[in-house]
């Protein structure tokens, strides 16, 4: 089982719709979860983090966390073409020499006009 | 403030040559990470430095790869006897002590011909 699993997509949604991006993780000890956005040809950019079970909202973005199910998701409301990118899920965990982020391979989102 | 900087932005080298890639983290960030991202692929963790602790080298793919961090700040990733499969974007990230969120530099695109 991969440490972090994401559907690679592409996930296509029409402009204005809600995009739902999902991630499961294997380390039950993970306490902090991060979402990064990566535009094609660019480096990853931090957009959201969540520590507690439930929802956390920031503008059009909502992160949802369910530690019992080892599941974290990112909702993007009123999707715009500028949201088209790859979204990386990154839980914190004890790996190798210390606690650090483990990145999923990402879900490609395409927002269509 | 200034973000993570990396140099060069692009490097083309011949197979068998050695290359050095440089990363200058955000001022005050004690942790520094190197990743590799091949075209269309996810982030591959290479090495992690945290303050004066021994680095986590668990992601280095072979003994041709090495990295050092001088004075707890600037880091250099060295690839000896480059191979075509080393062609990728090399990304550096940094974070504050006690924080997991990482901030990425723009990357160095390495092409081995």
GROMACS .gro file of C-alpha atoms in nm:
model
  226
    1UNK     CA    1   0.000   0.000   0.000
    2UNK     CA    2   0.132   0.344  -0.096
    3UNK     CA    3   0.186   0.586   0.190
    4UNK     CA    4  -0.029   0.851   0.022
    5UNK     CA    5  -0.284   0.770  -0.247
    6UNK     CA    6  -0.448   1.011  -0.484
    7UNK     CA    7  -0.641   0.953  -0.805
    8UNK     CA    8  -0.412   1.084  -1.078
    9UNK     CA    9  -0.704   1.211  -1.286
   10UNK     CA   10  -0.747   1.416  -1.487
   11UNK     CA   11  -1.054   1.533  -1.301
   12UNK     CA   12  -1.257   1.753  -1.534
   13UNK     CA   13  -1.518   1.991  -1.395
   14UNK     CA   14  -1.710   2.273  -1.564
   15UNK     CA   15  -1.640   2.631  -1.464
   16UNK     CA   16  -1.840   2.727  -1.155
   17UNK     CA   17  -1.877   2.371  -1.028
   18UNK     CA   18  -1.732   2.220  -0.710
   19UNK     CA   19  -1.414   2.017  -0.756
   20UNK     CA   20  -1.354   1.743  -0.501
   21UNK     CA   21  -1.003   1.608  -0.461
   22UNK     CA   22  -0.944   1.307  -0.238
   23UNK     CA   23  -0.647   1.157  -0.058
   24UNK     CA   24  -0.594   0.857   0.168
   25UNK     CA   25  -0.286   0.797   0.381
   26UNK     CA   26  -0.143   0.497   0.561
   27UNK     CA   27   0.032   0.648   0.867
   28UNK     CA   28  -0.219   0.654   1.153
   29UNK     CA   29   0.021   0.876   1.346
   30UNK     CA   30  -0.009   1.165   1.099
   31UNK     CA   31  -0.147   1.474   1.266
   32UNK     CA   32  -0.098   1.751   1.009
   33UNK     CA   33  -0.207   1.756   0.649
   34UNK     CA   34  -0.115   1.992   0.369
   35UNK     CA   35  -0.244   2.062   0.020
   36UNK     CA   36  -0.016   2.200  -0.248
   37UNK     CA   37  -0.104   2.326  -0.595
   38UNK     CA   38   0.140   2.280  -0.882
   39UNK     CA   39   0.087   2.452  -1.213
   40UNK     CA   40   0.247   2.291  -1.514
   41UNK     CA   41   0.615   2.380  -1.528
   42UNK     CA   42   0.610   2.544  -1.186
   43UNK     CA   43   0.703   2.437  -0.835
   44UNK     CA   44   0.447   2.333  -0.570
   45UNK     CA   45   0.273   2.608  -0.375
   46UNK     CA   46   0.114   2.561  -0.032
   47UNK     CA   47  -0.258   2.642  -0.037
   48UNK     CA   48  -0.414   2.479   0.271
   49UNK     CA   49  -0.332   2.288   0.586
   50UNK     CA   50  -0.554   2.113   0.840
   51UNK     CA   51  -0.480   1.957   1.177
   52UNK     CA   52  -0.820   1.876   1.328
   53UNK     CA   53  -1.100   1.646   1.220
   54UNK     CA   54  -1.374   1.828   1.034
   55UNK     CA   55  -1.371   2.110   0.785
   56UNK     CA   56  -1.147   2.412   0.743
   57UNK     CA   57  -1.250   2.683   0.502
   58UNK     CA   58  -1.031   2.944   0.333
   59UNK     CA   59  -1.202   3.142   0.061
   60UNK     CA   60  -1.315   2.904  -0.214
   61UNK     CA   61  -1.114   2.618  -0.062
   62UNK     CA   62  -1.233   2.376   0.205
   63UNK     CA   63  -1.013   2.104   0.349
   64UNK     CA   64  -1.183   1.808   0.515
   65UNK     CA   65  -1.014   1.562   0.748
   66UNK     CA   66  -1.128   1.229   0.888
   67UNK     CA   67  -0.844   1.071   1.085
   68UNK     CA   68  -1.043   0.759   1.172
   69UNK     CA   69  -1.084   0.685   0.802
   70UNK     CA   70  -0.737   0.819   0.719
   71UNK     CA   71  -0.891   1.042   0.458
   72UNK     CA   72  -0.838   1.405   0.366
   73UNK     CA   73  -1.003   1.599   0.088
   74UNK     CA   74  -0.994   1.940  -0.076
   75UNK     CA   75  -1.305   2.106  -0.214
   76UNK     CA   76  -1.280   2.396  -0.454
   77UNK     CA   77  -1.603   2.590  -0.491
   78UNK     CA   78  -1.688   2.799  -0.796
   79UNK     CA   79  -1.402   2.640  -0.989
   80UNK     CA   80  -1.220   2.869  -1.228
   81UNK     CA   81  -0.998   2.786  -1.528
   82UNK     CA   82  -0.710   2.929  -1.322
   83UNK     CA   83  -0.761   2.640  -1.076
   84UNK     CA   84  -0.646   2.397  -1.344
   85UNK     CA   85  -0.335   2.242  -1.192
   86UNK     CA   86  -0.212   1.932  -1.013
   87UNK     CA   87  -0.302   1.915  -0.644
   88UNK     CA   88  -0.067   1.733  -0.410
   89UNK     CA   89  -0.173   1.590  -0.076
   90UNK     CA   90   0.102   1.582   0.189
   91UNK     CA   91   0.049   1.434   0.534
   92UNK     CA   92   0.314   1.473   0.798
   93UNK     CA   93   0.458   1.151   0.926
   94UNK     CA   94   0.756   0.979   1.081
   95UNK     CA   95   0.960   0.861   0.786
   96UNK     CA   96   1.330   0.802   0.750
   97UNK     CA   97   1.519   1.036   0.978
   98UNK     CA   98   1.234   1.237   1.122
   99UNK     CA   99   0.889   1.386   1.089
  100UNK     CA  100   0.836   1.543   0.752
  101UNK     CA  101   0.586   1.558   0.471
  102UNK     CA  102   0.522   1.269   0.235
  103UNK     CA  103   0.379   1.386  -0.096
  104UNK     CA  104   0.121   1.203  -0.300
  105UNK     CA  105   0.163   1.191  -0.676
  106UNK     CA  106  -0.117   1.442  -0.719
  107UNK     CA  107  -0.451   1.477  -0.892
  108UNK     CA  108  -0.466   1.676  -1.213
  109UNK     CA  109  -0.766   1.909  -1.220
  110UNK     CA  110  -0.899   2.060  -1.541
  111UNK     CA  111  -1.163   2.330  -1.518
  112UNK     CA  112  -1.340   2.364  -1.850
  113UNK     CA  113  -1.513   2.672  -1.985
  114UNK     CA  114   1.064   3.850   0.216
  115UNK     CA  115   1.275   3.654  -0.027
  116UNK     CA  116   1.171   3.300  -0.101
  117UNK     CA  117   1.381   2.993  -0.169
  118UNK     CA  118   1.622   3.052  -0.453
  119UNK     CA  119   1.791   2.793  -0.672
  120UNK     CA  120   2.062   2.813  -0.930
  121UNK     CA  121   2.107   2.756  -1.211
  122UNK     CA  122   1.750   2.755  -1.340
  123UNK     CA  123   1.854   2.535  -1.629
  124UNK     CA  124   2.155   2.311  -1.673
  125UNK     CA  125   2.247   2.105  -1.978
  126UNK     CA  126   2.537   1.867  -1.934
  127UNK     CA  127   2.693   1.578  -2.115
  128UNK     CA  128   2.662   1.226  -1.987
  129UNK     CA  129   2.945   1.144  -1.749
  130UNK     CA  130   3.004   1.500  -1.630
  131UNK     CA  131   2.955   1.615  -1.272
  132UNK     CA  132   2.702   1.887  -1.185
  133UNK     CA  133   2.637   2.102  -0.881
  134UNK     CA  134   2.297   2.250  -0.802
  135UNK     CA  135   2.259   2.522  -0.542
  136UNK     CA  136   1.977   2.607  -0.303
  137UNK     CA  137   1.948   2.913  -0.079
  138UNK     CA  138   1.663   2.864   0.171
  139UNK     CA  139   1.437   3.126   0.323
  140UNK     CA  140   1.627   3.319   0.590
  141UNK     CA  141   1.573   3.163   0.933
  142UNK     CA  142   1.451   2.829   0.799
  143UNK     CA  143   1.644   2.549   0.965
  144UNK     CA  144   1.515   2.258   0.756
  145UNK     CA  145   1.607   2.207   0.390
  146UNK     CA  146   1.485   1.939   0.153
  147UNK     CA  147   1.582   1.824  -0.195
  148UNK     CA  148   1.337   1.654  -0.430
  149UNK     CA  149   1.351   1.532  -0.787
  150UNK     CA  150   1.058   1.545  -1.027
  151UNK     CA  151   1.077   1.370  -1.360
  152UNK     CA  152   0.844   1.479  -1.641
  153UNK     CA  153   0.484   1.403  -1.551
  154UNK     CA  154   0.581   1.230  -1.228
  155UNK     CA  155   0.542   1.302  -0.858
  156UNK     CA  156   0.797   1.442  -0.616
  157UNK     CA  157   1.077   1.203  -0.528
  158UNK     CA  158   1.234   1.281  -0.190
  159UNK     CA  159   1.615   1.287  -0.200
  160UNK     CA  160   1.762   1.430   0.122
  161UNK     CA  161   1.662   1.633   0.430
  162UNK     CA  162   1.874   1.859   0.651
  163UNK     CA  163   1.751   1.978   0.991
  164UNK     CA  164   1.978   2.219   1.171
  165UNK     CA  165   2.301   2.056   1.281
  166UNK     CA  166   2.157   1.703   1.289
  167UNK     CA  167   2.284   1.431   1.059
  168UNK     CA  168   2.096   1.455   0.727
  169UNK     CA  169   1.834   1.203   0.625
  170UNK     CA  170   1.985   1.062   0.307
  171UNK     CA  171   1.732   0.781   0.269
  172UNK     CA  172   1.604   0.906  -0.069
  173UNK     CA  173   1.933   0.939  -0.254
  174UNK     CA  174   1.905   0.699  -0.552
  175UNK     CA  175   2.273   0.607  -0.578
  176UNK     CA  176   2.617   0.695  -0.444
  177UNK     CA  177   2.658   0.932  -0.738
  178UNK     CA  178   2.432   1.172  -0.550
  179UNK     CA  179   2.549   1.373  -0.251
  180UNK     CA  180   2.454   1.694  -0.079
  181UNK     CA  181   2.599   1.923   0.177
  182UNK     CA  182   2.477   2.221   0.369
  183UNK     CA  183   2.728   2.478   0.479
  184UNK     CA  184   2.674   2.697   0.783
  185UNK     CA  185   2.318   2.575   0.821
  186UNK     CA  186   2.209   2.775   0.519
  187UNK     CA  187   2.304   2.721   0.154
  188UNK     CA  188   2.298   2.366   0.022
  189UNK     CA  189   2.463   2.208  -0.280
  190UNK     CA  190   2.340   1.889  -0.445
  191UNK     CA  191   2.614   1.718  -0.645
  192UNK     CA  192   2.555   1.452  -0.908
  193UNK     CA  193   2.866   1.274  -1.025
  194UNK     CA  194   2.904   1.097  -1.359
  195UNK     CA  195   2.559   1.210  -1.473
  196UNK     CA  196   2.337   0.967  -1.662
  197UNK     CA  197   2.045   1.040  -1.895
  198UNK     CA  198   1.802   0.910  -1.634
  199UNK     CA  199   1.917   1.193  -1.404
  200UNK     CA  200   1.736   1.440  -1.632
  201UNK     CA  201   1.461   1.597  -1.420
  202UNK     CA  202   1.366   1.909  -1.230
  203UNK     CA  203   1.545   1.928  -0.897
  204UNK     CA  204   1.345   2.114  -0.635
  205UNK     CA  205   1.460   2.251  -0.304
  206UNK     CA  206   1.229   2.343  -0.016
  207UNK     CA  207   1.277   2.485   0.332
  208UNK     CA  208   1.077   2.506   0.651
  209UNK     CA  209   1.095   2.659   0.995
  210UNK     CA  210   1.201   2.448   1.293
  211UNK     CA  211   0.894   2.285   1.445
  212UNK     CA  212   0.681   2.350   1.135
  213UNK     CA  213   0.601   2.096   0.867
  214UNK     CA  214   0.491   2.319   0.582
  215UNK     CA  215   0.759   2.343   0.318
  216UNK     CA  216   0.819   2.630   0.078
  217UNK     CA  217   0.963   2.543  -0.258
  218UNK     CA  218   1.213   2.714  -0.480
  219UNK     CA  219   1.162   2.745  -0.857
  220UNK     CA  220   1.371   2.439  -0.931
  221UNK     CA  221   1.665   2.355  -1.155
  222UNK     CA  222   1.587   2.176  -1.480
  223UNK     CA  223   1.871   1.934  -1.551
  224UNK     CA  224   1.911   1.785  -1.896
  225UNK     CA  225   2.174   1.519  -1.954
  226UNK     CA  226   2.257   1.468  -2.320
   0.00000   0.00000   0.00000
